[in-house]
Structure formats: C-alpha cells, structure tokens
Amino acid sequence: MRSLNLRSMASFITREHTLEINNIRSLFIAEHEKHLGLHPAWNFKATRKIVIANYWFREVLTHFGVIMAVAVLFTLPQCNSWITLFASILFAGLPALVSFTAFIYFPSFFWSFLPKLEVVSGEQEKLANQAEETTKCKRTQYQAPTLIIIHYVNSKITNTPLLPANDQSAALLNKLYGSDKDKLKQNLSRLYKLSSLSAKERAEMLKGVENARGFFKDTGNAGVSKILDELEMKLRQ
C-alpha cells in the first residue's frame, strides 16, 4: 500500500497522467463529441485549442495548486499570523510558479504534450475522413437488389448459370461488389422464389430492375432490356 501511494505521488509530481497519450486521446475525443453535439460545425482545430486550454488552465493550475497547498500545510504551524502566511505564500509562490513554468510546464508542453496532441488530432481527423468516405461510397453504391439483378443479367448475357444462394456465392459477390454478404445472399435467393416474394420484397426487386436498367443504359448496353422486361413481368405476376 505504501509503495502504491509513493508511486501515485511520483506519478502526480511527474504528471504522467497528463502527458500519457491515451489520456490525451480520451480527452480529445470526449471534448470533440461534447462540442460537436452542441455545434454541428465544430472541427478538430477547435477541439485542439480546447485541449491545450485544458492543459494550462486545469492540469497546470491543479498541479501547482496542490503543491502550494501541501507547502502551506507544512508552513502553517510556523507562522504566527495570517499576514506572515500570506507574505510567505506570495514571496515563495511567485518564484516557484515561474520556475515550474520555465523548467517543467513549458518543456513538457512543447516536448511531450503538444507532439502527442498533434498525433491524436491527426489520427482522429484521418478516422473521420475515412468514415466520411465510407458514407459517400454507401450513398453512391447500388443496393443489394440492384447488384444481384445486374449479376442476373450478366449471367443471362454470358449464358452462364446463376450462382446458387449460399455463403460461398455471397462471399464471391462480396469480392466483386463490396456489398454486405448477408444481403447479397438474401437477394440472390429471391431470384429462385420470385412467385413467393412478399409485397415489400417485390417492390425492392422492382426498384432494383429499374436501377439496373439505368446502369446498363449508361454503359451503352441497352440490348438487355428484354431480359429486364421478362424479369419485371415475373415480379409483377
């Protein structure tokens, strides 16, 4: 227990918690999410400034304040009056603050805290950009019913058998289209049971037919209209 207390005290004095990159990351994410919820236009640059302000106005002041409080507790029994105590705090505290700032707070900020903050900021910005790109891809990518119907048409054109509705086929189509395996498998199975589809499933497949029609038209392959018309007729029966 004593060893643990000494370790905690040493950690506080050396400010390991403040300078630990995982703690900086957690603080950055928490502050960014909090302010983003309040201001939709909030950005990472603003969060970076908040975290820097937290370093100086919370971490540094708390650290120095605790040290001064401990010093006052040791000095208190030796002071005969509050004026003496105040004078001691003033004349000892100001030089101590300057010394701590010059030799501890500034060096640790520029050589440790700030570089780690830059790493965290860049890391979070990169993750946000990747998420945004993924969202854009999902918006522009055809849904599974359309992809399956495109596969169906290509099978008809090339006179090759339609893939069976199983996990292996879904994995293969996933490599080709990048869509969800389960949805690909589900929509592939619909082609084998057109007559028993629900109204919702028929609507999704019919929308897929229209999207596929536009796709083949854009690629200059309008000759597949007959295949799509036949499929549409089966779906409407």
mmCIF file of C-alpha atoms in Angstrom:
data_model
loop_
_atom_site.group_PDB
_atom_site.id
_atom_site.type_symbol
_atom_site.label_atom_id
_atom_site.label_comp_id
_atom_site.label_asym_id
_atom_site.label_seq_id
_atom_site.Cartn_x
_atom_site.Cartn_y
_atom_site.Cartn_z
ATOM 1 C CA MET A 1 0.000 0.000 0.000
ATOM 2 C CA ARG A 2 2.811 2.372 0.900
ATOM 3 C CA SER A 3 4.568 1.518 -2.355
ATOM 4 C CA LEU A 4 1.342 2.248 -4.234
ATOM 5 C CA ASN A 5 0.965 5.619 -2.526
ATOM 6 C CA LEU A 6 4.549 6.545 -3.340
ATOM 7 C CA ARG A 7 4.004 5.519 -6.938
ATOM 8 C CA SER A 8 0.832 7.614 -7.145
ATOM 9 C CA MET A 9 2.658 10.567 -5.646
ATOM 10 C CA ALA A 10 5.525 10.181 -8.094
ATOM 11 C CA SER A 11 3.047 9.924 -10.958
ATOM 12 C CA PHE A 12 1.370 13.133 -9.828
ATOM 13 C CA ILE A 13 4.656 15.010 -9.462
ATOM 14 C CA THR A 14 5.908 13.903 -12.880
ATOM 15 C CA ARG A 15 2.413 14.466 -14.361
ATOM 16 C CA GLU A 16 2.347 11.092 -16.102
ATOM 17 C CA HIS A 17 -1.455 11.161 -16.321
ATOM 18 C CA THR A 18 -1.498 14.499 -18.134
ATOM 19 C CA LEU A 19 1.239 13.502 -20.584
ATOM 20 C CA GLU A 20 0.016 9.969 -21.322
ATOM 21 C CA ILE A 21 -1.106 9.791 -24.962
ATOM 22 C CA ASN A 22 -4.088 7.545 -24.199
ATOM 23 C CA ASN A 23 -5.385 10.113 -21.715
ATOM 24 C CA ILE A 24 -4.853 12.892 -24.251
ATOM 25 C CA ARG A 25 -6.765 10.832 -26.811
ATOM 26 C CA SER A 26 -9.645 10.185 -24.411
ATOM 27 C CA LEU A 27 -9.865 13.865 -23.511
ATOM 28 C CA PHE A 28 -9.711 14.920 -27.167
ATOM 29 C CA ILE A 29 -12.492 12.523 -28.189
ATOM 30 C CA ALA A 30 -14.689 13.466 -25.223
ATOM 31 C CA GLU A 31 -14.302 17.202 -25.816
ATOM 32 C CA HIS A 32 -14.842 16.878 -29.552
ATOM 33 C CA GLU A 33 -18.009 14.809 -29.185
ATOM 34 C CA LYS A 34 -19.362 17.136 -26.494
ATOM 35 C CA HIS A 35 -18.862 20.310 -28.522
ATOM 36 C CA LEU A 36 -19.883 18.678 -31.797
ATOM 37 C CA GLY A 37 -23.201 17.811 -30.197
ATOM 38 C CA LEU A 38 -23.682 21.475 -29.300
ATOM 39 C CA HIS A 39 -22.263 22.960 -32.502
ATOM 40 C CA PRO A 40 -22.622 20.866 -35.701
ATOM 41 C CA ALA A 41 -19.916 22.942 -37.425
ATOM 42 C CA TRP A 42 -17.364 22.163 -34.696
ATOM 43 C CA ASN A 43 -13.997 20.983 -36.063
ATOM 44 C CA PHE A 44 -10.814 19.305 -34.868
ATOM 45 C CA LYS A 45 -8.849 22.555 -34.827
ATOM 46 C CA ALA A 46 -11.261 23.972 -32.252
ATOM 47 C CA THR A 47 -11.029 20.808 -30.153
ATOM 48 C CA ARG A 48 -7.249 21.051 -30.232
ATOM 49 C CA LYS A 49 -7.460 24.543 -28.722
ATOM 50 C CA ILE A 50 -9.829 23.290 -26.019
ATOM 51 C CA VAL A 51 -7.403 20.514 -25.068
ATOM 52 C CA ILE A 52 -4.492 22.968 -24.942
ATOM 53 C CA ALA A 53 -6.529 25.287 -22.717
ATOM 54 C CA ASN A 54 -7.317 22.307 -20.509
ATOM 55 C CA TYR A 55 -3.577 21.664 -20.140
ATOM 56 C CA TRP A 56 -2.813 25.168 -18.898
ATOM 57 C CA PHE A 57 -5.938 26.185 -17.018
ATOM 58 C CA ARG A 58 -6.883 22.874 -15.448
ATOM 59 C CA GLU A 59 -3.943 20.485 -15.339
ATOM 60 C CA VAL A 60 -1.163 23.003 -14.695
ATOM 61 C CA LEU A 61 -3.119 25.103 -12.199
ATOM 62 C CA THR A 62 -4.335 21.995 -10.372
ATOM 63 C CA HIS A 63 -0.816 20.574 -10.225
ATOM 64 C CA PHE A 64 0.721 23.794 -8.947
ATOM 65 C CA GLY A 65 -2.204 24.448 -6.608
ATOM 66 C CA VAL A 66 -1.835 21.067 -4.910
ATOM 67 C CA ILE A 67 1.911 21.585 -4.467
ATOM 68 C CA MET A 68 1.313 25.024 -2.956
ATOM 69 C CA ALA A 69 -1.412 23.636 -0.680
ATOM 70 C CA VAL A 70 0.973 20.993 0.650
ATOM 71 C CA ALA A 71 3.642 23.653 1.176
ATOM 72 C CA VAL A 72 1.164 25.826 3.087
ATOM 73 C CA LEU A 73 0.219 22.914 5.346
ATOM 74 C CA PHE A 74 3.874 22.447 6.273
ATOM 75 C CA THR A 75 4.390 26.199 6.720
ATOM 76 C CA LEU A 76 1.214 26.885 8.693
ATOM 77 C CA PRO A 77 2.482 25.729 12.129
ATOM 78 C CA GLN A 78 5.500 28.024 11.818
ATOM 79 C CA CYS A 79 3.513 31.187 11.053
ATOM 80 C CA ASN A 80 2.364 33.464 13.852
ATOM 81 C CA SER A 81 -0.182 35.410 11.808
ATOM 82 C CA TRP A 82 -2.141 35.330 8.580
ATOM 83 C CA ILE A 83 -0.106 38.245 7.286
ATOM 84 C CA THR A 84 3.087 36.257 7.702
ATOM 85 C CA LEU A 85 1.481 33.281 5.995
ATOM 86 C CA PHE A 86 0.243 35.412 3.100
ATOM 87 C CA ALA A 87 3.659 37.020 2.688
ATOM 88 C CA SER A 88 5.319 33.599 2.675
ATOM 89 C CA ILE A 89 2.929 32.328 0.010
ATOM 90 C CA LEU A 90 3.422 35.437 -2.094
ATOM 91 C CA PHE A 91 7.205 35.594 -1.935
ATOM 92 C CA ALA A 92 7.700 31.846 -2.267
ATOM 93 C CA GLY A 93 4.803 31.086 -4.599
ATOM 94 C CA LEU A 94 5.562 33.532 -7.398
ATOM 95 C CA PRO A 95 9.192 32.434 -7.901
ATOM 96 C CA ALA A 96 8.040 28.818 -7.640
ATOM 97 C CA LEU A 97 5.391 29.383 -10.317
ATOM 98 C CA VAL A 98 7.950 30.981 -12.627
ATOM 99 C CA SER A 99 10.415 28.151 -12.023
ATOM 100 C CA PHE A 100 7.837 25.412 -12.519
ATOM 101 C CA THR A 101 6.571 27.058 -15.694
ATOM 102 C CA ALA A 102 10.046 27.574 -17.132
ATOM 103 C CA PHE A 103 11.531 24.209 -16.217
ATOM 104 C CA ILE A 104 8.545 21.834 -16.055
ATOM 105 C CA TYR A 105 5.319 23.081 -17.628
ATOM 106 C CA PHE A 106 6.709 24.691 -20.781
ATOM 107 C CA PRO A 107 9.220 21.904 -21.605
ATOM 108 C CA SER A 108 6.688 19.129 -21.004
ATOM 109 C CA PHE A 109 4.113 21.019 -23.073
ATOM 110 C CA PHE A 110 6.311 21.582 -26.116
ATOM 111 C CA TRP A 111 8.326 18.355 -25.999
ATOM 112 C CA SER A 112 5.700 15.881 -24.858
ATOM 113 C CA PHE A 113 2.103 17.070 -24.627
ATOM 114 C CA LEU A 114 1.860 19.078 -27.855
ATOM 115 C CA PRO A 115 3.506 16.460 -30.142
ATOM 116 C CA LYS A 116 1.214 13.771 -28.727
ATOM 117 C CA LEU A 117 -1.777 16.053 -29.198
ATOM 118 C CA GLU A 118 -0.779 16.536 -32.841
ATOM 119 C CA VAL A 119 -0.630 12.754 -33.273
ATOM 120 C CA VAL A 120 -4.065 12.311 -31.702
ATOM 121 C CA SER A 121 -5.562 15.177 -33.705
ATOM 122 C CA GLY A 122 -4.212 13.804 -36.981
ATOM 123 C CA GLU A 123 -5.343 10.321 -36.059
ATOM 124 C CA GLN A 124 -8.908 11.423 -35.292
ATOM 125 C CA GLU A 125 -9.098 13.574 -38.406
ATOM 126 C CA LYS A 126 -7.954 10.638 -40.531
ATOM 127 C CA LEU A 127 -10.580 8.370 -38.966
ATOM 128 C CA ALA A 128 -13.259 10.991 -39.586
ATOM 129 C CA ASN A 129 -12.220 11.322 -43.235
ATOM 130 C CA GLN A 130 -12.302 7.554 -43.674
ATOM 131 C CA ALA A 131 -15.772 7.391 -42.141
ATOM 132 C CA GLU A 132 -16.936 10.189 -44.433
ATOM 133 C CA GLU A 133 -15.539 8.409 -47.492
ATOM 134 C CA THR A 134 -17.269 5.194 -46.441
ATOM 135 C CA THR A 135 -20.543 7.073 -46.065
ATOM 136 C CA LYS A 136 -20.144 8.633 -49.504
ATOM 137 C CA CYS A 137 -19.440 5.226 -51.026
ATOM 138 C CA LYS A 138 -22.542 3.783 -49.407
ATOM 139 C CA ARG A 139 -24.624 6.636 -50.765
ATOM 140 C CA THR A 140 -23.422 6.174 -54.338
ATOM 141 C CA GLN A 141 -23.206 2.380 -54.364
ATOM 142 C CA TYR A 142 -26.138 0.369 -55.657
ATOM 143 C CA GLN A 143 -28.124 -1.561 -53.068
ATOM 144 C CA ALA A 144 -28.005 -5.361 -52.933
ATOM 145 C CA PRO A 145 -31.186 -5.957 -55.018
ATOM 146 C CA THR A 146 -29.766 -3.906 -57.891
ATOM 147 C CA LEU A 147 -26.376 -5.617 -57.688
ATOM 148 C CA ILE A 148 -27.977 -9.050 -57.757
ATOM 149 C CA ILE A 149 -30.109 -8.142 -60.760
ATOM 150 C CA ILE A 150 -27.015 -6.837 -62.566
ATOM 151 C CA HIS A 151 -25.380 -10.186 -61.804
ATOM 152 C CA TYR A 152 -28.513 -11.949 -63.074
ATOM 153 C CA VAL A 153 -28.410 -10.016 -66.350
ATOM 154 C CA ASN A 154 -24.695 -10.673 -66.806
ATOM 155 C CA SER A 155 -25.347 -14.382 -66.279
ATOM 156 C CA LYS A 156 -28.010 -14.305 -68.978
ATOM 157 C CA ILE A 157 -25.785 -12.379 -71.383
ATOM 158 C CA THR A 158 -22.833 -14.721 -70.940
ATOM 159 C CA ASN A 159 -25.072 -17.790 -70.825
ATOM 160 C CA THR A 160 -23.573 -18.921 -67.514
ATOM 161 C CA PRO A 161 -25.514 -20.489 -64.628
ATOM 162 C CA LEU A 162 -26.792 -18.193 -61.913
ATOM 163 C CA LEU A 163 -24.837 -18.614 -58.705
ATOM 164 C CA PRO A 164 -26.585 -20.644 -56.002
ATOM 165 C CA ALA A 165 -27.888 -18.746 -52.982
ATOM 166 C CA ASN A 166 -25.296 -19.827 -50.426
ATOM 167 C CA ASP A 167 -22.487 -18.354 -48.340
ATOM 168 C CA GLN A 168 -19.826 -19.168 -50.913
ATOM 169 C CA SER A 169 -21.678 -17.268 -53.635
ATOM 170 C CA ALA A 170 -22.276 -14.343 -51.279
ATOM 171 C CA ALA A 171 -18.563 -14.211 -50.454
ATOM 172 C CA LEU A 172 -17.693 -14.256 -54.149
ATOM 173 C CA LEU A 173 -20.148 -11.470 -54.974
ATOM 174 C CA ASN A 174 -18.897 -9.512 -51.985
ATOM 175 C CA LYS A 175 -15.428 -9.519 -53.517
ATOM 176 C CA LEU A 176 -16.904 -8.205 -56.745
ATOM 177 C CA TYR A 177 -19.366 -5.633 -55.422
ATOM 178 C CA GLY A 178 -18.195 -4.930 -51.866
ATOM 179 C CA SER A 179 -21.745 -5.126 -50.513
ATOM 180 C CA ASP A 180 -22.934 -6.934 -47.384
ATOM 181 C CA LYS A 181 -22.704 -10.723 -47.752
ATOM 182 C CA ASP A 182 -25.966 -11.483 -45.978
ATOM 183 C CA LYS A 183 -27.916 -9.011 -48.098
ATOM 184 C CA LEU A 184 -26.365 -10.367 -51.278
ATOM 185 C CA LYS A 185 -27.273 -13.901 -50.283
ATOM 186 C CA GLN A 186 -30.794 -12.846 -49.321
ATOM 187 C CA ASN A 187 -31.447 -11.104 -52.628
ATOM 188 C CA LEU A 188 -29.823 -13.883 -54.625
ATOM 189 C CA SER A 189 -32.226 -16.344 -53.015
ATOM 190 C CA ARG A 190 -35.143 -14.155 -54.116
ATOM 191 C CA LEU A 191 -34.376 -14.931 -57.752
ATOM 192 C CA TYR A 192 -35.104 -18.592 -57.013
ATOM 193 C CA LYS A 193 -38.516 -17.907 -55.444
ATOM 194 C CA LEU A 194 -40.000 -14.990 -57.375
ATOM 195 C CA SER A 195 -43.545 -16.290 -57.075
ATOM 196 C CA SER A 196 -43.451 -16.413 -53.268
ATOM 197 C CA LEU A 197 -41.954 -12.990 -52.562
ATOM 198 C CA SER A 198 -43.737 -10.616 -50.211
ATOM 199 C CA ALA A 199 -45.043 -7.267 -51.426
ATOM 200 C CA LYS A 200 -42.072 -5.500 -49.845
ATOM 201 C CA GLU A 201 -39.572 -7.881 -51.426
ATOM 202 C CA ARG A 202 -41.218 -7.461 -54.831
ATOM 203 C CA ALA A 203 -41.051 -3.683 -54.500
ATOM 204 C CA GLU A 204 -37.342 -3.835 -53.648
ATOM 205 C CA MET A 205 -36.610 -6.124 -56.579
ATOM 206 C CA LEU A 206 -38.643 -3.978 -58.980
ATOM 207 C CA LYS A 207 -36.693 -0.939 -57.865
ATOM 208 C CA GLY A 208 -33.545 -2.961 -58.487
ATOM 209 C CA VAL A 209 -34.753 -3.711 -62.008
ATOM 210 C CA GLU A 210 -35.197 -0.004 -62.716
ATOM 211 C CA ASN A 211 -31.761 0.810 -61.322
ATOM 212 C CA ALA A 212 -30.197 -1.991 -63.339
ATOM 213 C CA ARG A 213 -31.956 -0.708 -66.445
ATOM 214 C CA GLY A 214 -30.373 2.693 -65.895
ATOM 215 C CA PHE A 215 -26.987 1.106 -65.234
ATOM 216 C CA PHE A 216 -26.941 -0.854 -68.487
ATOM 217 C CA LYS A 217 -28.242 2.158 -70.382
ATOM 218 C CA ASP A 218 -25.385 4.281 -69.041
ATOM 219 C CA THR A 219 -22.879 1.614 -70.047
ATOM 220 C CA GLY A 220 -24.278 1.579 -73.577
ATOM 221 C CA ASN A 221 -25.705 -1.912 -73.246
ATOM 222 C CA ALA A 222 -29.366 -1.214 -73.911
ATOM 223 C CA GLY A 223 -29.806 -4.646 -75.502
ATOM 224 C CA VAL A 224 -30.513 -6.198 -72.128
ATOM 225 C CA SER A 225 -33.940 -4.555 -71.925
ATOM 226 C CA LYS A 226 -35.642 -7.800 -72.943
ATOM 227 C CA ILE A 227 -34.022 -9.684 -70.050
ATOM 228 C CA LEU A 228 -35.070 -6.998 -67.583
ATOM 229 C CA ASP A 229 -38.582 -6.813 -69.044
ATOM 230 C CA GLU A 230 -39.023 -10.559 -68.602
ATOM 231 C CA LEU A 231 -37.800 -10.378 -65.013
ATOM 232 C CA GLU A 232 -40.067 -7.428 -64.290
ATOM 233 C CA MET A 233 -43.035 -9.318 -65.713
ATOM 234 C CA LYS A 234 -42.329 -12.281 -63.423
ATOM 235 C CA LEU A 235 -42.109 -9.958 -60.424
ATOM 236 C CA ARG A 236 -45.451 -8.351 -61.235
ATOM 237 C CA GLN A 237 -47.314 -11.634 -61.620
#
